[in-house]
mmCIF file of C-alpha atoms in Angstrom:
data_model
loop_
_atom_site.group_PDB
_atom_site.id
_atom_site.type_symbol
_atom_site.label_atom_id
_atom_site.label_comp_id
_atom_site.label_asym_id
_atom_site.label_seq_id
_atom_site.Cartn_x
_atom_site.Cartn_y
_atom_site.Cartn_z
ATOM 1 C CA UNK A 1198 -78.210 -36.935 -9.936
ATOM 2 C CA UNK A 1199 -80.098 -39.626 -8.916
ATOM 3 C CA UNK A 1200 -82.617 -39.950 -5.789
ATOM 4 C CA UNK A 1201 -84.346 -43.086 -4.055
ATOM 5 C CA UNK A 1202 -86.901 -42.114 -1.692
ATOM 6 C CA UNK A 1203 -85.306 -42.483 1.858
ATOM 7 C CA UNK A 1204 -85.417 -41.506 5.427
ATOM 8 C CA UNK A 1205 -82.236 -40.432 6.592
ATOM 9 C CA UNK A 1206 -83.322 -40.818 9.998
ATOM 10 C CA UNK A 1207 -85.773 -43.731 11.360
ATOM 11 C CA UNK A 1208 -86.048 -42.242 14.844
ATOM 12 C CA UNK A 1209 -89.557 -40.097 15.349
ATOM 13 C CA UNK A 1210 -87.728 -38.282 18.014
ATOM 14 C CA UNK A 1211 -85.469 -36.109 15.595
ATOM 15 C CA UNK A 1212 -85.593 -34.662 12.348
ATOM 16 C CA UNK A 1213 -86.484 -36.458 9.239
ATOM 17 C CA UNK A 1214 -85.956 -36.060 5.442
ATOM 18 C CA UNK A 1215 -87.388 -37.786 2.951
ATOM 19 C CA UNK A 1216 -86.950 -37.415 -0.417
ATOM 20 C CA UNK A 1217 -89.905 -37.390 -2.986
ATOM 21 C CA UNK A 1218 -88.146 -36.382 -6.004
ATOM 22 C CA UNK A 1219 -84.757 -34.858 -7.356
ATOM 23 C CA UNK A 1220 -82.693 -34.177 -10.619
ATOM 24 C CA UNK A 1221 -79.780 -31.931 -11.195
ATOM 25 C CA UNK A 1222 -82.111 -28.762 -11.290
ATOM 26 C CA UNK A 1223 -84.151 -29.204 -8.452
ATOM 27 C CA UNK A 1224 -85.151 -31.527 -5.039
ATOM 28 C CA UNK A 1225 -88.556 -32.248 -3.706
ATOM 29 C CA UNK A 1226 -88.360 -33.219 0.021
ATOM 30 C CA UNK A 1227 -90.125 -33.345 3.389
ATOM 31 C CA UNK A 1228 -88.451 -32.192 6.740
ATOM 32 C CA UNK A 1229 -90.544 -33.487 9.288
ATOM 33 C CA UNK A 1230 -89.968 -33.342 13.606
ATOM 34 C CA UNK A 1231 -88.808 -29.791 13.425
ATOM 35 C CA UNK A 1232 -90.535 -26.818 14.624
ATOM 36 C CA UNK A 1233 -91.808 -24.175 12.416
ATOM 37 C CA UNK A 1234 -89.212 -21.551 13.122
ATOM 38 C CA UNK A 1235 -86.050 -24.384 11.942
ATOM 39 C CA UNK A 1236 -87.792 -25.246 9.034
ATOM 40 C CA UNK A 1237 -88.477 -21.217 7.916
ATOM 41 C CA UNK A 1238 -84.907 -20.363 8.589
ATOM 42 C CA UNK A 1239 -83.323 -23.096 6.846
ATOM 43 C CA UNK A 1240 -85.563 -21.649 3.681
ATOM 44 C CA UNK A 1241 -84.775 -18.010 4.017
ATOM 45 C CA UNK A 1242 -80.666 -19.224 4.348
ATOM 46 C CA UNK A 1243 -81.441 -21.390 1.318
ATOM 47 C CA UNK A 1244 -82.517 -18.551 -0.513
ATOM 48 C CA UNK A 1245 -80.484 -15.429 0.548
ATOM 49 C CA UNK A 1246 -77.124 -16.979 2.208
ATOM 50 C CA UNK A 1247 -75.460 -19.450 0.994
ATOM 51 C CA UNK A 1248 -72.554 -18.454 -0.982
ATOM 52 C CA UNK A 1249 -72.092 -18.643 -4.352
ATOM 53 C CA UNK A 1250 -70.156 -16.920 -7.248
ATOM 54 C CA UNK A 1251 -70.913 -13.917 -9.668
ATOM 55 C CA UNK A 1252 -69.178 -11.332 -11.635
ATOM 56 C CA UNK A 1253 -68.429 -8.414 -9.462
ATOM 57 C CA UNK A 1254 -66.214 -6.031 -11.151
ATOM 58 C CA UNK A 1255 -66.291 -5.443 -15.038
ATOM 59 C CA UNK A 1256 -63.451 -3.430 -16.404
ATOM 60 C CA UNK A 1257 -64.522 -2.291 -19.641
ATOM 61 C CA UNK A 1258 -61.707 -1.825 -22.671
ATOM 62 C CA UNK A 1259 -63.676 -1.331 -25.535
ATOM 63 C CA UNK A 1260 -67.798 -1.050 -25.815
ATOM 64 C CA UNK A 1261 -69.079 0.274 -29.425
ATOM 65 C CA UNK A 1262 -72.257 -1.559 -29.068
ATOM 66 C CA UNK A 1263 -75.931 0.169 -28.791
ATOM 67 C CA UNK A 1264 -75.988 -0.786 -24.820
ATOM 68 C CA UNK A 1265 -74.188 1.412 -22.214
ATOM 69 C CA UNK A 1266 -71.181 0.043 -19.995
ATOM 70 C CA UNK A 1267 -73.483 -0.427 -16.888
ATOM 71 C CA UNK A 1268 -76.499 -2.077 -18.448
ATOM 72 C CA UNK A 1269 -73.645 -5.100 -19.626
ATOM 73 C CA UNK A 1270 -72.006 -4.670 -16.770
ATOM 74 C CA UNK A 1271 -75.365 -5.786 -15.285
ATOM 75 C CA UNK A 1272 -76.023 -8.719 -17.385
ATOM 76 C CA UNK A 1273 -72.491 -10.179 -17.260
ATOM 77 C CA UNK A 1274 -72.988 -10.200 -13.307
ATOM 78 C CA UNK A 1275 -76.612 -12.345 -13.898
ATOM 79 C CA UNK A 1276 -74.681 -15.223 -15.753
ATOM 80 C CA UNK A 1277 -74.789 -18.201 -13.080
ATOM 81 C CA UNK A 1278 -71.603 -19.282 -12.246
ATOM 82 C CA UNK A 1279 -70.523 -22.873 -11.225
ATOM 83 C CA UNK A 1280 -69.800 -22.620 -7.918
ATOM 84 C CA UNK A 1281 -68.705 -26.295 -6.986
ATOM 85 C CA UNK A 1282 -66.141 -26.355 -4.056
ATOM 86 C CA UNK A 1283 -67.179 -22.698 -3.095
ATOM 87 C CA UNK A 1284 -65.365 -22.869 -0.345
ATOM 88 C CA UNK A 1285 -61.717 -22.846 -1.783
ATOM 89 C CA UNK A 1286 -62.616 -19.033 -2.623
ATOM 90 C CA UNK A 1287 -62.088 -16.304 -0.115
ATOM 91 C CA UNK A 1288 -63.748 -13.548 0.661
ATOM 92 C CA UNK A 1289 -62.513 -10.513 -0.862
ATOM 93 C CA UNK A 1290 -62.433 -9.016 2.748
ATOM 94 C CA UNK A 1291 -60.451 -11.520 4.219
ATOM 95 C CA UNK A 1292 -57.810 -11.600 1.467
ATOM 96 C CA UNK A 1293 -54.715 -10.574 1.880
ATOM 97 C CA UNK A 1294 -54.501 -8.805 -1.386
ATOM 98 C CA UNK A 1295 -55.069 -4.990 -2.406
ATOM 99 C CA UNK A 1296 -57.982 -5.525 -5.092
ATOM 100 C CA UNK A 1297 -58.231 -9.154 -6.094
ATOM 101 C CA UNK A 1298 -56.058 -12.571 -6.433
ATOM 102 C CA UNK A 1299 -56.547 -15.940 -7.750
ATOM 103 C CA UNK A 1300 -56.688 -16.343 -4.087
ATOM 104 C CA UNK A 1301 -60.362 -14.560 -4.370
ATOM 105 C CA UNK A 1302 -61.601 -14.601 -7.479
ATOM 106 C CA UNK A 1303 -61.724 -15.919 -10.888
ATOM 107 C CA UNK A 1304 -61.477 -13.313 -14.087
ATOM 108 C CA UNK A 1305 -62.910 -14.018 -16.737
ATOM 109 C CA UNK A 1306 -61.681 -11.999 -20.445
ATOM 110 C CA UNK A 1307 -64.608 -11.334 -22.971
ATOM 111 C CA UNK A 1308 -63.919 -10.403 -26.665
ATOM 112 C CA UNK A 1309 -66.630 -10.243 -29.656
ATOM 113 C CA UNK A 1310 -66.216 -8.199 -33.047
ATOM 114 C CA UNK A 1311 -68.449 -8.495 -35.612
ATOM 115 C CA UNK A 1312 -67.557 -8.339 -39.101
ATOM 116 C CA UNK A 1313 -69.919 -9.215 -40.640
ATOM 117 C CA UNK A 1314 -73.545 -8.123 -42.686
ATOM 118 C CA UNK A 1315 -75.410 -10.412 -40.271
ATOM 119 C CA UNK A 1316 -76.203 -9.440 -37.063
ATOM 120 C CA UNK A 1317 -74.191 -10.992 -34.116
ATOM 121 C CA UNK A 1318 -75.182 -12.313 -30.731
ATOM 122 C CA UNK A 1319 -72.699 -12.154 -27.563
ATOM 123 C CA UNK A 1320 -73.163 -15.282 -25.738
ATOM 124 C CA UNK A 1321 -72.129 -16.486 -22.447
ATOM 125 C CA UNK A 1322 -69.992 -19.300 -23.841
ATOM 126 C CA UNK A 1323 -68.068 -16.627 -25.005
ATOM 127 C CA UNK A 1324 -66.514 -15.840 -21.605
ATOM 128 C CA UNK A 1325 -62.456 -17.098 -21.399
ATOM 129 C CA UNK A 1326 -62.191 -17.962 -18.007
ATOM 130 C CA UNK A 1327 -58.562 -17.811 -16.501
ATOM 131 C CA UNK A 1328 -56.241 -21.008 -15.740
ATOM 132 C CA UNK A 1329 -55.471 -19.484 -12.133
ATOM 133 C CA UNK A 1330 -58.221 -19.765 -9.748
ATOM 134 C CA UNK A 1331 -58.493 -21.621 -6.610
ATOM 135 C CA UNK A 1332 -60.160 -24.874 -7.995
ATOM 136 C CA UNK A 1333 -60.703 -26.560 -11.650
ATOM 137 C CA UNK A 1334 -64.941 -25.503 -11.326
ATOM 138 C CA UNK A 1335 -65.391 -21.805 -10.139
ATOM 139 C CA UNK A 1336 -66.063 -19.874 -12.570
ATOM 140 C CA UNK A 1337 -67.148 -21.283 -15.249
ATOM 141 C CA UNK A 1338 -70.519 -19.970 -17.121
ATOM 142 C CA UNK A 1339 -73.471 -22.247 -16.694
ATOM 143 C CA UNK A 1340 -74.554 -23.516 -19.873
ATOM 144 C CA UNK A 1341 -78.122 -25.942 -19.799
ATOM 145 C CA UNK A 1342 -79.458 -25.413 -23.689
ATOM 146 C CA UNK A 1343 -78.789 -27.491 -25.953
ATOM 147 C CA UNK A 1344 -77.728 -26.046 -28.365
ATOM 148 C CA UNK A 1345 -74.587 -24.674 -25.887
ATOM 149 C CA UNK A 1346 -74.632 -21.344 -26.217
ATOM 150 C CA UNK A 1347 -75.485 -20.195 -22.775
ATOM 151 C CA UNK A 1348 -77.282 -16.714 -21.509
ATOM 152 C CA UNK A 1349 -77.084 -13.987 -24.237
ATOM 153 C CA UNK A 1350 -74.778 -10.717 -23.194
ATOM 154 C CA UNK A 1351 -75.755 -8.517 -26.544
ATOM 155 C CA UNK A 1352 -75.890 -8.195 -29.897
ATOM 156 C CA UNK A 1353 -73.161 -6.330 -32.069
ATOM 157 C CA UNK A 1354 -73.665 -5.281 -35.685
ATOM 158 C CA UNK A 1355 -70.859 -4.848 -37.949
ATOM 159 C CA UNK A 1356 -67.769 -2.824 -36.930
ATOM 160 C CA UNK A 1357 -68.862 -2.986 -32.890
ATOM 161 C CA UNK A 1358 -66.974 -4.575 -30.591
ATOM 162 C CA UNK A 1359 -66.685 -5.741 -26.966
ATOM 163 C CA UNK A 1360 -63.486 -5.973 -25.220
ATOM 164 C CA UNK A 1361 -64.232 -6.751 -21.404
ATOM 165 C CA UNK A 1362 -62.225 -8.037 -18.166
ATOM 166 C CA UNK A 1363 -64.753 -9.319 -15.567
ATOM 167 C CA UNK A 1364 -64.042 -10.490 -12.059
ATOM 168 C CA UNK A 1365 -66.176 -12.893 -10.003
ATOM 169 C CA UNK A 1366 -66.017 -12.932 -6.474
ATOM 170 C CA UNK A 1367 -67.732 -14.889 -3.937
ATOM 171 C CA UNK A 1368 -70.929 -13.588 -2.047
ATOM 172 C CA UNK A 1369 -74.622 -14.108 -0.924
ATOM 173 C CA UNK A 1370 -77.554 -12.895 -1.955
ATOM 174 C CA UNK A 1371 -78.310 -11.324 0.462
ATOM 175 C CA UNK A 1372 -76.059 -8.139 -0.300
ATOM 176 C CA UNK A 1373 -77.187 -8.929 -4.174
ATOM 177 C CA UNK A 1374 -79.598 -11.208 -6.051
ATOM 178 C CA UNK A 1375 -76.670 -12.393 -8.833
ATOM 179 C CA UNK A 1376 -75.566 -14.351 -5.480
ATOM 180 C CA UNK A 1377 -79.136 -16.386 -5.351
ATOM 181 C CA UNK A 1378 -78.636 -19.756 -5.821
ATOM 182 C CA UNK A 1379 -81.810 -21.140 -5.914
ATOM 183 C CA UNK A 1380 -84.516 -19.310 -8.216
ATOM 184 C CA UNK A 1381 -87.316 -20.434 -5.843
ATOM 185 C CA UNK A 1382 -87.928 -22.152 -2.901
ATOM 186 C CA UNK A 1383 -91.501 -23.671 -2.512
ATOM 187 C CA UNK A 1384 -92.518 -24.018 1.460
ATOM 188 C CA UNK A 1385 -95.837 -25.528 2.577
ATOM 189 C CA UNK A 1386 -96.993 -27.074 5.740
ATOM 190 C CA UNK A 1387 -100.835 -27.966 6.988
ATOM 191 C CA UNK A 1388 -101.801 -28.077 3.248
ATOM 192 C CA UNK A 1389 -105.131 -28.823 4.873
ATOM 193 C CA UNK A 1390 -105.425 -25.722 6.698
ATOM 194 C CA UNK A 1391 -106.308 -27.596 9.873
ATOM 195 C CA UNK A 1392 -104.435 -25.038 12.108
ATOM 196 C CA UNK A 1393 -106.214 -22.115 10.812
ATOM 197 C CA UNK A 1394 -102.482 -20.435 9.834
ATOM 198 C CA UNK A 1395 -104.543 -18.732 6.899
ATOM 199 C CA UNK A 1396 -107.956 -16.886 6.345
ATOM 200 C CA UNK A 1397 -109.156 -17.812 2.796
ATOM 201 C CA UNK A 1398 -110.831 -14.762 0.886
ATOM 202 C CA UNK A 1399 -113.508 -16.898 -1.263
ATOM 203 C CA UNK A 1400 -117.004 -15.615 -2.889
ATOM 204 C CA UNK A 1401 -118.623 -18.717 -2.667
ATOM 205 C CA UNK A 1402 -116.967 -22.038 -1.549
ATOM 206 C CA UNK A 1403 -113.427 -21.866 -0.754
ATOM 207 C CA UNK A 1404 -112.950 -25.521 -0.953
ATOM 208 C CA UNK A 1405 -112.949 -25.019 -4.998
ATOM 209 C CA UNK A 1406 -111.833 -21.755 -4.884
ATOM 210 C CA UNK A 1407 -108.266 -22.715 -3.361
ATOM 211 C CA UNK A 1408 -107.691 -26.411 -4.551
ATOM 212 C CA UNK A 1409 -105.265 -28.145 -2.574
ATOM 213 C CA UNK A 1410 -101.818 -28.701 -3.582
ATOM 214 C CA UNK A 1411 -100.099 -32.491 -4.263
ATOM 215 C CA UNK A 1412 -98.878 -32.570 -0.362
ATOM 216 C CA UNK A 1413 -103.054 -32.483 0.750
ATOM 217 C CA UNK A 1414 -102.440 -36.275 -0.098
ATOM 218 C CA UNK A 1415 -99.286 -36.632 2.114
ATOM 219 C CA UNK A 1416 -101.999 -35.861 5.463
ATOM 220 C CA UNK A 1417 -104.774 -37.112 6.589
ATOM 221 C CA UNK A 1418 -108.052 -35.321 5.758
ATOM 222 C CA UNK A 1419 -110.051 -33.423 8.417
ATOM 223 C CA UNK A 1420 -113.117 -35.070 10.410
ATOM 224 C CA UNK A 1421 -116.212 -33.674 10.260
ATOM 225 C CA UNK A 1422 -117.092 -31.215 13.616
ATOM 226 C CA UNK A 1423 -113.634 -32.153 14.573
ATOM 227 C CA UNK A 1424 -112.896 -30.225 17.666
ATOM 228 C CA UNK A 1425 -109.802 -27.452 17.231
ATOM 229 C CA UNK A 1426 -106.568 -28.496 19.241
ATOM 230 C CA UNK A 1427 -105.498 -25.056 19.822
ATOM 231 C CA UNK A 1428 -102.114 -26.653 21.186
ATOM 232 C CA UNK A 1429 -101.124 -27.711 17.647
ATOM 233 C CA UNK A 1430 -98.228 -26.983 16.357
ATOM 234 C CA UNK A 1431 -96.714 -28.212 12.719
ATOM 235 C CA UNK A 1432 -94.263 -30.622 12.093
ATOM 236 C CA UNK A 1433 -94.100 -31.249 8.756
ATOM 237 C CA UNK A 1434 -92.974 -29.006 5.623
ATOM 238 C CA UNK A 1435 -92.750 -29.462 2.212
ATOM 239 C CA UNK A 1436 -89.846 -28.091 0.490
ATOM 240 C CA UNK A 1437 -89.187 -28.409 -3.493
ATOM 241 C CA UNK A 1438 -85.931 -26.080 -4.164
ATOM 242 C CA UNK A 1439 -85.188 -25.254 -7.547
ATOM 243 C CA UNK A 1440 -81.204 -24.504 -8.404
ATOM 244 C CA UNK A 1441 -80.392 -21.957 -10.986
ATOM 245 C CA UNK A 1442 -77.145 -24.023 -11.791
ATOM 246 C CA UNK A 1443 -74.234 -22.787 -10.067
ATOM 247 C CA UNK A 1444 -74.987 -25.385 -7.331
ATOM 248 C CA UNK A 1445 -76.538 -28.583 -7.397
ATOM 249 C CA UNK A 1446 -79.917 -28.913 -5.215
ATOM 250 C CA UNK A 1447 -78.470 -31.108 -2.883
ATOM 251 C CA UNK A 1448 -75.594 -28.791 -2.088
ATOM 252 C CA UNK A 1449 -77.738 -26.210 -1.722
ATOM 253 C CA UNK A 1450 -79.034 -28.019 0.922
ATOM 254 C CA UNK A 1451 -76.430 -29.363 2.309
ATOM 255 C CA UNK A 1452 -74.477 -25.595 2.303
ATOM 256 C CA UNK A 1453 -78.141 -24.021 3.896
ATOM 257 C CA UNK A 1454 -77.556 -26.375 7.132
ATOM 258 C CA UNK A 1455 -74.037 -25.332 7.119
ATOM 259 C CA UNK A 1456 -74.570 -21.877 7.315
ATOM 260 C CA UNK A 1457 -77.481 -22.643 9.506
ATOM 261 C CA UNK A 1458 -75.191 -24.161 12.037
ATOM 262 C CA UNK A 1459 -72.689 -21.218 11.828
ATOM 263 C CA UNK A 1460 -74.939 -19.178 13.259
ATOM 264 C CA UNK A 1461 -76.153 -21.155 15.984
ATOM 265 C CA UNK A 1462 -72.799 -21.792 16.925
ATOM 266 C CA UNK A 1463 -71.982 -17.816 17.031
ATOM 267 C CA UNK A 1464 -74.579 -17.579 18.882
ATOM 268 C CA UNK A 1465 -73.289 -20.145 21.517
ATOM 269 C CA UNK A 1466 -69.942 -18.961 21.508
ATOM 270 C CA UNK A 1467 -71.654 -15.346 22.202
ATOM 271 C CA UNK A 1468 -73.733 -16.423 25.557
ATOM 272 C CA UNK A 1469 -70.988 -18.666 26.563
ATOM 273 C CA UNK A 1470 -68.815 -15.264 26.578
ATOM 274 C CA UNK A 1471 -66.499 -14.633 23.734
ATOM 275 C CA UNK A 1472 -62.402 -12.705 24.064
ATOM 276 C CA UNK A 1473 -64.839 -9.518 23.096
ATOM 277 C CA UNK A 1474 -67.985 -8.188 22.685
ATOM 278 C CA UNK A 1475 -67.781 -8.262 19.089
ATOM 279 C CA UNK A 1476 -70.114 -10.221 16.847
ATOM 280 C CA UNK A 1477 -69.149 -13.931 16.012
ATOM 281 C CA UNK A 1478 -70.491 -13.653 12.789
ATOM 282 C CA UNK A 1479 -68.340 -10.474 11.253
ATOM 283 C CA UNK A 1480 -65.961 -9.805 14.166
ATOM 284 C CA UNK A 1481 -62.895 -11.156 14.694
ATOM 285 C CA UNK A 1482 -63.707 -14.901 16.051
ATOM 286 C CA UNK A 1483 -62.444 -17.907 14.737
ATOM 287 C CA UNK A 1484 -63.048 -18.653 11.251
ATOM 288 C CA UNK A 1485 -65.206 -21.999 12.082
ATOM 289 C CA UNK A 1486 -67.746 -19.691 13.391
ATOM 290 C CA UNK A 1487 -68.147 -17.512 10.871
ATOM 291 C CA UNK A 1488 -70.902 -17.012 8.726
ATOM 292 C CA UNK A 1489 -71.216 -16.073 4.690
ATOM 293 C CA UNK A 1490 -70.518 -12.643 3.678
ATOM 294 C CA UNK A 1491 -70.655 -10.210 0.520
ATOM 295 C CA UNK A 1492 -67.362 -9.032 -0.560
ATOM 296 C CA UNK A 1493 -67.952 -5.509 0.049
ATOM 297 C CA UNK A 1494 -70.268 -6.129 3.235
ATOM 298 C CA UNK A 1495 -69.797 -4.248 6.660
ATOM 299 C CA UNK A 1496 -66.618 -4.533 8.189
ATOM 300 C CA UNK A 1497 -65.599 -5.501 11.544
ATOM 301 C CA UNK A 1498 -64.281 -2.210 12.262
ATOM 302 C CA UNK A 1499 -67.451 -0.625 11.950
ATOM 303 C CA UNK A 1500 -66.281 1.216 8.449
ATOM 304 C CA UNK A 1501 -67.091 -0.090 5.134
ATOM 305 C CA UNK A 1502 -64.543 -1.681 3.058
ATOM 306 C CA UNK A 1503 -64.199 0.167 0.257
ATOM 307 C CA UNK A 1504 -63.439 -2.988 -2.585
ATOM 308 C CA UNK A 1505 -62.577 -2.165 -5.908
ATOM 309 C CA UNK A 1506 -65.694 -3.976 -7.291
ATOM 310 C CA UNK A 1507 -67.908 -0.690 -5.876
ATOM 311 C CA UNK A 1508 -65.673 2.350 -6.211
ATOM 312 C CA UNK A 1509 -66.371 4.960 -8.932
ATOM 313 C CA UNK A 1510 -63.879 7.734 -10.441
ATOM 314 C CA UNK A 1511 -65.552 9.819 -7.455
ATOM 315 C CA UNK A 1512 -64.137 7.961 -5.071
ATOM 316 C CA UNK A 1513 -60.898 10.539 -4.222
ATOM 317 C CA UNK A 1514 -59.340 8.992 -1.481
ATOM 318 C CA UNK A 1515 -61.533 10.517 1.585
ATOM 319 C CA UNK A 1516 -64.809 8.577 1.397
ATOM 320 C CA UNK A 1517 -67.740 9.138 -0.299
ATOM 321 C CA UNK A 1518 -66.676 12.750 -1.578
ATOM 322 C CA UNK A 1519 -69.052 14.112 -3.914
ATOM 323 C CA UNK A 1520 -69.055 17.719 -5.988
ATOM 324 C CA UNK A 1521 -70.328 19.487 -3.582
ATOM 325 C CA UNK A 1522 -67.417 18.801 -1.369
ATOM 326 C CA UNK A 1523 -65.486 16.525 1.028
ATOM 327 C CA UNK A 1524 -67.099 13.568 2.938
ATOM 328 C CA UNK A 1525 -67.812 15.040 5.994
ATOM 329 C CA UNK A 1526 -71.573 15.388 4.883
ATOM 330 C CA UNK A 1527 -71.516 18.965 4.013
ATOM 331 C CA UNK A 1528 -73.506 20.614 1.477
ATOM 332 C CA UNK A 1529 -74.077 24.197 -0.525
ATOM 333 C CA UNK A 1530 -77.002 24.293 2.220
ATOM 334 C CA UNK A 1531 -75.342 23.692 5.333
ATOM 335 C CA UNK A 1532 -73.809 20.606 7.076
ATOM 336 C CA UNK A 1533 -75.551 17.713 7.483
ATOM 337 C CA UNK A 1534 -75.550 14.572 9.921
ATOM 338 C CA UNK A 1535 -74.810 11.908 7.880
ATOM 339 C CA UNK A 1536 -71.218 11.121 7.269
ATOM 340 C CA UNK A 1537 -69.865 12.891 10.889
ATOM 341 C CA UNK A 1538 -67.827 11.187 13.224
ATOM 342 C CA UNK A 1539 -71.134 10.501 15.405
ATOM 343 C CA UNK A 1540 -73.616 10.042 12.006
ATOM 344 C CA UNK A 1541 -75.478 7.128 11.696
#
């Protein structure tokens, strides 16, 4: 993608963006005529709740390799996944179906046998992904090298084999980091340290100690004996976000307002007074209003929603039962709180 360096608003009495710099892996821009809390929210949302795709549930056919089921299971869910058009996905939660649909999630089929003297690698462009899904992009493994190959899952000497069904299902990163979309977001303001946000630990001069980054040239410098303006506040941040690949940069973006505004509007809809006291973000208001969630996140109900992509073969029906009994928190030593009716 291509970027010319623009405002995209010329009024000083709003915000401003300008972009520095921008390809298809990351954006360099400056926010300006915001206050400091807009700006820091809009880069923790960026980072931890915007919604993306990632394998959830593996179900496992056939595993002879060296590695265990889980530690796969745990690199199949790190694979970035495009996740173009996001939106067309819904959350498991608010599905209608008992474990998951094309409705909710893409599945993706992996199957590697070696049979060969030479030692095999399992890579991610080895992943089928299913016709049936809720748009022609979700899904798909991320593949940047050039050589097309993608993220490598494991190696399999002869006779092992890998017979896998894995489901992706939309969620945020903020219930798991295979959610992130970006892998960093870089966030400066004052690169001059004229508001005295930060105490420098230096041994001798902390002017070439701490050199300043690119944006010192963006400012002006500081005068000499300069009195402090203790009413200063900043109004200018530098953000460069860097996509992993299941979103562009811009979307990114673009998807951290959206989410940003979400919120706000919950919010609003809260003070304004809502049917119920419930929260606008995971209760039961209108869907405009609410916010991104994990698939297996908190219900409304106040329960927790027990999806397929979390239970184990302990699971029996009643909760989180374990061998020392039923799931009413007792134990060989007595009963506990957790897990009663008025726990938690």
């Amino acid at each position: 993608m291509d970027y010319d360096p623009m405002a995209l608003d010329a009024e000083d009495t709003g915000p401003t963006v300008n972009i520095r710099d921008g390809d298809d892996s990351k954006v360099d821009f400056t926010l300006a005529h915001v206050d400091l809390a807009f700006a820091n929210s809009l880069r923790r949302i960026m980072l931890a709740e915007v919604p993306t795709m990632a394998i959830d549930l593996v179900e496992v056919e056939a595993n002879t390799s060296v590695l265990a089921d889980e530690f796969i299971a745990h690199r199949l869910g790190l694979i970035p996944l495009n996740s173009k058009a996001v939106d067309d996905v819904l959350y498991t939660r608010d599905c209608d179906c008992e474990q998951y649909c094309e409705n909710c999630s893409v599945t993706l089929t992996l199957h590697a046998r070696c049979t060969g003297d030479e030692v095999m690698r399992v890579y991610a462009r080895d992943l089928v992904v299913a016709e049936q899904r809720p748009n022609e992009w979700v899904g798909i493994p991320i593949i940047t090298d050039p050589e097309g190959l993608g993220s490598v899952i494991c190696k399999l000497r002869k006779g092992q084999e890998l017979r896998m069904k894995c489901v992706a299902k939309k969620g945020i990163a903020k219930e798991h980091s295979k959610w992130a979309p970006v892998s960093a977001v870089g966030f400066e303001y004052d690169p001059h340290n004229k508001l005295k946000h930060l105490d420098y630990w230096y041994e001798e001069d902390a002017a070439k100690e701490w050199p300043k980054s690119k944006n010192a040239d963006e400012e002006d410098l500081p005068q000499e004996g300069e009195p402090f303006d203790y009413d200063a506040q900043p109004s200018r941040f530098y953000f460069e976000v860097e996509s992993i690949g299941n979103l562009e940069p811009d979307t990114v973006v673009q998807q951290g307002i959206k989410v940003l505004q979400q919120k706000l509007a919950a919010v609003i809809q809260e003070l304004a007074g809502g049917d119920d006291g419930r929260n606008g973000v995971n209760g039961d208001t209108a869907d405009a209003y609410n916010g991104p969630r994990s698939p297996d996140a908190v219900d409304g109900g106040g329960g927790y929603a027990m999806d397929q992509g979390y239970t184990t073969p302990y699971m029996n029906g009643g909760g989180a039962a374990s061998a020392w009994g039923g799931a009413g928190g007792a134990t060989p030593y007595g009963a506990t709180p957790y897990g009663q009716s008025n726990g938690w």
